[in-house]
Amino acid sequence: MIVKVFANLREICGGVSVNVLPEGDRVIDVLDKLVEMFPALREEIFTEEKKLRQFVHVFINGRNIIHLDDLETKVVDTDQFALFPPVAGG
């Protein structure tokens, strides 16, 4: 599955997108594999309780997972998966 990453996550992942081969079919499985590949992501996207940090957003086919089944949302290889970190600006 191709995961598109944005802002400072691109520096951690070394590019705009990452090919991830998760061991399951849920958003959390994709994120777990991504963190396994890039350990520095853990503190950027997860809390101590392994929930998404505030203002971290995951979109599947343009829909925020908070409007689906959150981290338990099922995904398939052809889905568009986008990971956005918190972004400050003004």
mmCIF file of N, CA and C in Angstrom:
data_model
loop_
_atom_site.group_PDB
_atom_site.id
_atom_site.type_symbol
_atom_site.label_atom_id
_atom_site.label_comp_id
_atom_site.label_asym_id
_atom_site.label_seq_id
_atom_site.Cartn_x
_atom_site.Cartn_y
_atom_site.Cartn_z
ATOM 1 N N MET A 1 0.853 -1.173 0.000
ATOM 2 C CA MET A 1 0.000 0.000 0.000
ATOM 3 C C MET A 1 0.895 1.231 0.000
ATOM 4 N N ILE A 2 0.550 2.188 -0.826
ATOM 5 C CA ILE A 2 1.293 3.448 -0.884
ATOM 6 C C ILE A 2 0.691 4.403 0.146
ATOM 7 N N VAL A 3 1.556 4.895 1.042
ATOM 8 C CA VAL A 3 1.138 5.870 2.053
ATOM 9 C C VAL A 3 1.780 7.198 1.690
ATOM 10 N N LYS A 4 0.954 8.211 1.483
ATOM 11 C CA LYS A 4 1.471 9.557 1.236
ATOM 12 C C LYS A 4 1.638 10.245 2.575
ATOM 13 N N VAL A 5 2.800 10.863 2.767
ATOM 14 C CA VAL A 5 3.088 11.566 4.010
ATOM 15 C C VAL A 5 3.330 13.040 3.708
ATOM 16 N N PHE A 6 3.089 13.873 4.692
ATOM 17 C CA PHE A 6 3.147 15.316 4.485
ATOM 18 C C PHE A 6 3.983 15.999 5.565
ATOM 19 N N ALA A 7 4.402 17.224 5.242
ATOM 20 C CA ALA A 7 5.145 18.117 6.142
ATOM 21 C C ALA A 7 6.400 17.420 6.675
ATOM 22 N N ASN A 8 6.637 17.506 7.984
ATOM 23 C CA ASN A 8 7.873 16.967 8.570
ATOM 24 C C ASN A 8 7.962 15.446 8.471
ATOM 25 N N LEU A 9 6.853 14.765 8.228
ATOM 26 C CA LEU A 9 6.902 13.301 8.092
ATOM 27 C C LEU A 9 7.666 12.900 6.834
ATOM 28 N N ARG A 10 7.710 13.771 5.858
ATOM 29 C CA ARG A 10 8.473 13.484 4.636
ATOM 30 C C ARG A 10 9.959 13.375 4.934
ATOM 31 N N GLU A 11 10.444 14.202 5.842
ATOM 32 C CA GLU A 11 11.854 14.130 6.228
ATOM 33 C C GLU A 11 12.157 12.803 6.906
ATOM 34 N N ILE A 12 11.268 12.376 7.788
ATOM 35 C CA ILE A 12 11.468 11.126 8.523
ATOM 36 C C ILE A 12 11.421 9.935 7.565
ATOM 37 N N CYS A 13 10.493 9.960 6.626
ATOM 38 C CA CYS A 13 10.276 8.828 5.722
ATOM 39 C C CYS A 13 11.113 8.901 4.452
ATOM 40 N N GLY A 14 11.788 10.009 4.240
ATOM 41 C CA GLY A 14 12.666 10.134 3.086
ATOM 42 C C GLY A 14 11.965 10.352 1.760
ATOM 43 N N GLY A 15 10.769 10.904 1.801
ATOM 44 C CA GLY A 15 10.079 11.180 0.555
ATOM 45 C C GLY A 15 8.613 11.471 0.742
ATOM 46 N N VAL A 16 7.924 11.613 -0.370
ATOM 47 C CA VAL A 16 6.514 11.982 -0.388
ATOM 48 C C VAL A 16 5.613 10.777 -0.114
ATOM 49 N N SER A 17 6.064 9.602 -0.542
ATOM 50 C CA SER A 17 5.258 8.401 -0.332
ATOM 51 C C SER A 17 6.148 7.231 0.047
ATOM 52 N N VAL A 18 5.512 6.263 0.723
ATOM 53 C CA VAL A 18 6.221 5.086 1.211
ATOM 54 C C VAL A 18 5.384 3.861 0.848
ATOM 55 N N ASN A 19 6.040 2.837 0.340
ATOM 56 C CA ASN A 19 5.353 1.582 0.074
ATOM 57 C C ASN A 19 5.384 0.743 1.351
ATOM 58 N N VAL A 20 4.216 0.447 1.889
ATOM 59 C CA VAL A 20 4.091 -0.275 3.155
ATOM 60 C C VAL A 20 3.379 -1.596 2.909
ATOM 61 N N LEU A 21 3.933 -2.668 3.455
ATOM 62 C CA LEU A 21 3.306 -3.988 3.364
ATOM 63 C C LEU A 21 2.857 -4.399 4.767
ATOM 64 N N PRO A 22 1.653 -3.979 5.167
ATOM 65 C CA PRO A 22 1.189 -4.252 6.529
ATOM 66 C C PRO A 22 0.890 -5.733 6.736
ATOM 67 N N GLU A 23 0.866 -6.131 8.005
ATOM 68 C CA GLU A 23 0.573 -7.517 8.352
ATOM 69 C C GLU A 23 -0.904 -7.710 8.665
ATOM 70 N N GLY A 24 -1.726 -6.730 8.356
ATOM 71 C CA GLY A 24 -3.163 -6.805 8.568
ATOM 72 C C GLY A 24 -3.864 -5.900 7.580
ATOM 73 N N ASP A 25 -5.160 -5.703 7.793
ATOM 74 C CA ASP A 25 -5.940 -4.918 6.831
ATOM 75 C C ASP A 25 -6.648 -3.725 7.460
ATOM 76 N N ARG A 26 -6.066 -3.216 8.553
ATOM 77 C CA ARG A 26 -6.643 -2.054 9.229
ATOM 78 C C ARG A 26 -5.644 -0.899 9.191
ATOM 79 N N VAL A 27 -6.157 0.301 9.404
ATOM 80 C CA VAL A 27 -5.298 1.488 9.453
ATOM 81 C C VAL A 27 -4.188 1.295 10.481
ATOM 82 N N ILE A 28 -4.511 0.775 11.658
ATOM 83 C CA ILE A 28 -3.495 0.593 12.699
ATOM 84 C C ILE A 28 -2.391 -0.348 12.231
ATOM 85 N N ASP A 29 -2.728 -1.353 11.429
ATOM 86 C CA ASP A 29 -1.710 -2.277 10.912
ATOM 87 C C ASP A 29 -0.749 -1.560 9.970
ATOM 88 N N VAL A 30 -1.291 -0.670 9.150
ATOM 89 C CA VAL A 30 -0.445 0.106 8.238
ATOM 90 C C VAL A 30 0.468 1.032 9.041
ATOM 91 N N LEU A 31 -0.096 1.713 10.033
ATOM 92 C CA LEU A 31 0.707 2.624 10.850
ATOM 93 C C LEU A 31 1.756 1.873 11.663
ATOM 94 N N ASP A 32 1.407 0.700 12.190
ATOM 95 C CA ASP A 32 2.390 -0.103 12.931
ATOM 96 C C ASP A 32 3.577 -0.463 12.051
ATOM 97 N N LYS A 33 3.306 -0.875 10.823
ATOM 98 C CA LYS A 33 4.384 -1.245 9.904
ATOM 99 C C LYS A 33 5.212 -0.012 9.534
ATOM 100 N N LEU A 34 4.544 1.118 9.349
ATOM 101 C CA LEU A 34 5.245 2.355 9.032
ATOM 102 C C LEU A 34 6.190 2.743 10.170
ATOM 103 N N VAL A 35 5.728 2.607 11.399
ATOM 104 C CA VAL A 35 6.571 2.918 12.561
ATOM 105 C C VAL A 35 7.719 1.913 12.678
ATOM 106 N N GLU A 36 7.452 0.657 12.331
ATOM 107 C CA GLU A 36 8.523 -0.348 12.329
ATOM 108 C C GLU A 36 9.605 0.050 11.320
ATOM 109 N N MET A 37 9.185 0.564 10.178
ATOM 110 C CA MET A 37 10.122 0.986 9.142
ATOM 111 C C MET A 37 10.852 2.278 9.507
ATOM 112 N N PHE A 38 10.151 3.185 10.188
ATOM 113 C CA PHE A 38 10.690 4.499 10.554
ATOM 114 C C PHE A 38 10.360 4.769 12.027
ATOM 115 N N PRO A 39 11.156 4.244 12.962
ATOM 116 C CA PRO A 39 10.848 4.355 14.396
ATOM 117 C C PRO A 39 10.617 5.789 14.893
ATOM 118 N N ALA A 40 11.230 6.776 14.267
ATOM 119 C CA ALA A 40 11.047 8.168 14.699
ATOM 120 C C ALA A 40 9.599 8.636 14.525
ATOM 121 N N LEU A 41 8.826 7.939 13.709
ATOM 122 C CA LEU A 41 7.420 8.308 13.517
ATOM 123 C C LEU A 41 6.587 8.102 14.775
ATOM 124 N N ARG A 42 6.974 7.122 15.600
ATOM 125 C CA ARG A 42 6.162 6.767 16.762
ATOM 126 C C ARG A 42 5.778 7.987 17.589
ATOM 127 N N GLU A 43 6.754 8.764 17.996
ATOM 128 C CA GLU A 43 6.437 9.915 18.854
ATOM 129 C C GLU A 43 5.775 11.055 18.091
ATOM 130 N N GLU A 44 5.903 11.044 16.771
ATOM 131 C CA GLU A 44 5.252 12.076 15.964
ATOM 132 C C GLU A 44 3.755 11.831 15.798
ATOM 133 N N ILE A 45 3.348 10.555 15.726
ATOM 134 C CA ILE A 45 1.944 10.272 15.416
ATOM 135 C C ILE A 45 1.153 9.632 16.546
ATOM 136 N N PHE A 46 1.824 8.944 17.484
ATOM 137 C CA PHE A 46 1.105 8.227 18.545
ATOM 138 C C PHE A 46 1.319 8.833 19.926
ATOM 139 N N THR A 47 0.289 8.720 20.767
ATOM 140 C CA THR A 47 0.420 9.037 22.185
ATOM 141 C C THR A 47 0.999 7.816 22.888
ATOM 142 N N GLU A 48 1.245 7.945 24.196
ATOM 143 C CA GLU A 48 1.715 6.810 25.001
ATOM 144 C C GLU A 48 0.729 5.650 24.948
ATOM 145 N N GLU A 49 -0.569 5.967 24.813
ATOM 146 C CA GLU A 49 -1.630 4.955 24.796
ATOM 147 C C GLU A 49 -1.849 4.369 23.406
ATOM 148 N N LYS A 50 -0.993 4.747 22.459
ATOM 149 C CA LYS A 50 -1.058 4.304 21.055
ATOM 150 C C LYS A 50 -2.352 4.738 20.372
ATOM 151 N N LYS A 51 -2.751 5.945 20.679
ATOM 152 C CA LYS A 51 -3.828 6.627 19.958
ATOM 153 C C LYS A 51 -3.165 7.684 19.093
ATOM 154 N N LEU A 52 -3.860 8.123 18.053
ATOM 155 C CA LEU A 52 -3.296 9.202 17.246
ATOM 156 C C LEU A 52 -3.190 10.471 18.075
ATOM 157 N N ARG A 53 -2.071 11.146 17.946
ATOM 158 C CA ARG A 53 -1.904 12.431 18.623
ATOM 159 C C ARG A 53 -2.955 13.416 18.112
ATOM 160 N N GLN A 54 -3.245 14.385 18.965
ATOM 161 C CA GLN A 54 -4.191 15.423 18.582
ATOM 162 C C GLN A 54 -3.681 16.119 17.321
ATOM 163 N N PHE A 55 -4.568 16.348 16.391
ATOM 164 C CA PHE A 55 -4.294 17.025 15.128
ATOM 165 C C PHE A 55 -3.508 16.181 14.121
ATOM 166 N N VAL A 56 -3.239 14.900 14.420
ATOM 167 C CA VAL A 56 -2.710 13.983 13.409
ATOM 168 C C VAL A 56 -3.925 13.403 12.705
ATOM 169 N N HIS A 57 -3.897 13.425 11.373
ATOM 170 C CA HIS A 57 -5.054 12.947 10.616
ATOM 171 C C HIS A 57 -4.646 11.892 9.604
ATOM 172 N N VAL A 58 -5.492 10.875 9.502
ATOM 173 C CA VAL A 58 -5.338 9.847 8.487
ATOM 174 C C VAL A 58 -6.570 9.904 7.593
ATOM 175 N N PHE A 59 -6.326 9.977 6.296
ATOM 176 C CA PHE A 59 -7.409 9.993 5.321
ATOM 177 C C PHE A 59 -7.303 8.755 4.437
ATOM 178 N N ILE A 60 -8.423 8.073 4.270
ATOM 179 C CA ILE A 60 -8.523 6.940 3.361
ATOM 180 C C ILE A 60 -9.477 7.349 2.246
ATOM 181 N N ASN A 61 -8.967 7.373 1.042
ATOM 182 C CA ASN A 61 -9.764 7.797 -0.121
ATOM 183 C C ASN A 61 -10.451 9.141 0.122
ATOM 184 N N GLY A 62 -9.714 10.048 0.765
ATOM 185 C CA GLY A 62 -10.217 11.395 0.994
ATOM 186 C C GLY A 62 -11.117 11.558 2.205
ATOM 187 N N ARG A 63 -11.350 10.484 2.956
ATOM 188 C CA ARG A 63 -12.224 10.574 4.137
ATOM 189 C C ARG A 63 -11.407 10.377 5.402
ATOM 190 N N ASN A 64 -11.601 11.277 6.359
ATOM 191 C CA ASN A 64 -10.914 11.190 7.629
ATOM 192 C C ASN A 64 -11.401 9.953 8.375
ATOM 193 N N ILE A 65 -10.459 9.171 8.927
ATOM 194 C CA ILE A 65 -10.843 7.929 9.605
ATOM 195 C C ILE A 65 -11.688 8.165 10.843
ATOM 196 N N ILE A 66 -11.681 9.396 11.386
ATOM 197 C CA ILE A 66 -12.538 9.650 12.550
ATOM 198 C C ILE A 66 -14.011 9.557 12.175
ATOM 199 N N HIS A 67 -14.311 9.668 10.879
ATOM 200 C CA HIS A 67 -15.686 9.529 10.404
ATOM 201 C C HIS A 67 -15.976 8.110 9.914
ATOM 202 N N LEU A 68 -14.991 7.239 10.023
ATOM 203 C CA LEU A 68 -15.145 5.838 9.636
ATOM 204 C C LEU A 68 -15.040 5.007 10.916
ATOM 205 N N ASP A 69 -14.127 4.042 10.957
ATOM 206 C CA ASP A 69 -13.937 3.221 12.159
ATOM 207 C C ASP A 69 -12.615 3.525 12.847
ATOM 208 N N ASP A 70 -12.179 4.777 12.717
ATOM 209 C CA ASP A 70 -10.941 5.248 13.337
ATOM 210 C C ASP A 70 -9.786 4.304 12.985
ATOM 211 N N LEU A 71 -8.951 3.926 13.943
ATOM 212 C CA LEU A 71 -7.787 3.087 13.659
ATOM 213 C C LEU A 71 -8.161 1.681 13.203
ATOM 214 N N GLU A 72 -9.400 1.286 13.444
ATOM 215 C CA GLU A 72 -9.877 -0.047 13.045
ATOM 216 C C GLU A 72 -10.435 -0.057 11.619
ATOM 217 N N THR A 73 -10.407 1.071 10.935
ATOM 218 C CA THR A 73 -10.907 1.161 9.569
ATOM 219 C C THR A 73 -10.165 0.161 8.682
ATOM 220 N N LYS A 74 -10.918 -0.623 7.937
ATOM 221 C CA LYS A 74 -10.339 -1.605 7.008
ATOM 222 C C LYS A 74 -9.821 -0.887 5.767
ATOM 223 N N VAL A 75 -8.699 -1.377 5.257
ATOM 224 C CA VAL A 75 -8.106 -0.818 4.049
ATOM 225 C C VAL A 75 -7.731 -1.945 3.096
ATOM 226 N N VAL A 76 -7.670 -1.590 1.825
ATOM 227 C CA VAL A 76 -7.168 -2.513 0.797
ATOM 228 C C VAL A 76 -6.010 -1.827 0.086
ATOM 229 N N ASP A 77 -5.228 -2.625 -0.603
ATOM 230 C CA ASP A 77 -3.993 -2.132 -1.226
ATOM 231 C C ASP A 77 -4.208 -0.972 -2.183
ATOM 232 N N THR A 78 -5.371 -0.889 -2.797
ATOM 233 C CA THR A 78 -5.623 0.165 -3.784
ATOM 234 C C THR A 78 -6.160 1.453 -3.174
ATOM 235 N N ASP A 79 -6.410 1.473 -1.856
ATOM 236 C CA ASP A 79 -6.900 2.687 -1.201
ATOM 237 C C ASP A 79 -5.843 3.780 -1.239
ATOM 238 N N GLN A 80 -6.307 5.017 -1.267
ATOM 239 C CA GLN A 80 -5.408 6.163 -1.128
ATOM 240 C C GLN A 80 -5.281 6.443 0.365
ATOM 241 N N PHE A 81 -4.082 6.314 0.890
ATOM 242 C CA PHE A 81 -3.815 6.454 2.331
ATOM 243 C C PHE A 81 -2.936 7.684 2.503
ATOM 244 N N ALA A 82 -3.413 8.658 3.270
ATOM 245 C CA ALA A 82 -2.645 9.889 3.490
ATOM 246 C C ALA A 82 -2.501 10.144 4.982
ATOM 247 N N LEU A 83 -1.303 10.484 5.400
ATOM 248 C CA LEU A 83 -0.986 10.729 6.815
ATOM 249 C C LEU A 83 -0.495 12.158 6.979
ATOM 250 N N PHE A 84 -1.234 12.941 7.777
ATOM 251 C CA PHE A 84 -0.908 14.340 8.008
ATOM 252 C C PHE A 84 -0.530 14.557 9.473
ATOM 253 N N PRO A 85 0.627 15.160 9.729
ATOM 254 C CA PRO A 85 1.008 15.500 11.100
ATOM 255 C C PRO A 85 0.336 16.802 11.520
ATOM 256 N N PRO A 86 0.444 17.133 12.800
ATOM 257 C CA PRO A 86 -0.046 18.465 13.201
ATOM 258 C C PRO A 86 0.751 19.533 12.469
ATOM 259 N N VAL A 87 0.076 20.543 11.989
ATOM 260 C CA VAL A 87 0.754 21.625 11.257
ATOM 261 C C VAL A 87 0.330 22.945 11.875
ATOM 262 N N ALA A 88 1.326 23.739 12.243
ATOM 263 C CA ALA A 88 1.027 25.059 12.810
ATOM 264 C C ALA A 88 1.269 26.107 11.737
ATOM 265 N N GLY A 89 0.564 27.161 11.850
ATOM 266 C CA GLY A 89 0.763 28.245 10.886
ATOM 267 C C GLY A 89 -0.097 29.427 11.272
ATOM 268 N N GLY A 90 0.008 30.439 10.501
ATOM 269 C CA GLY A 90 -0.804 31.584 10.847
ATOM 270 C C GLY A 90 -0.725 32.669 9.817
#
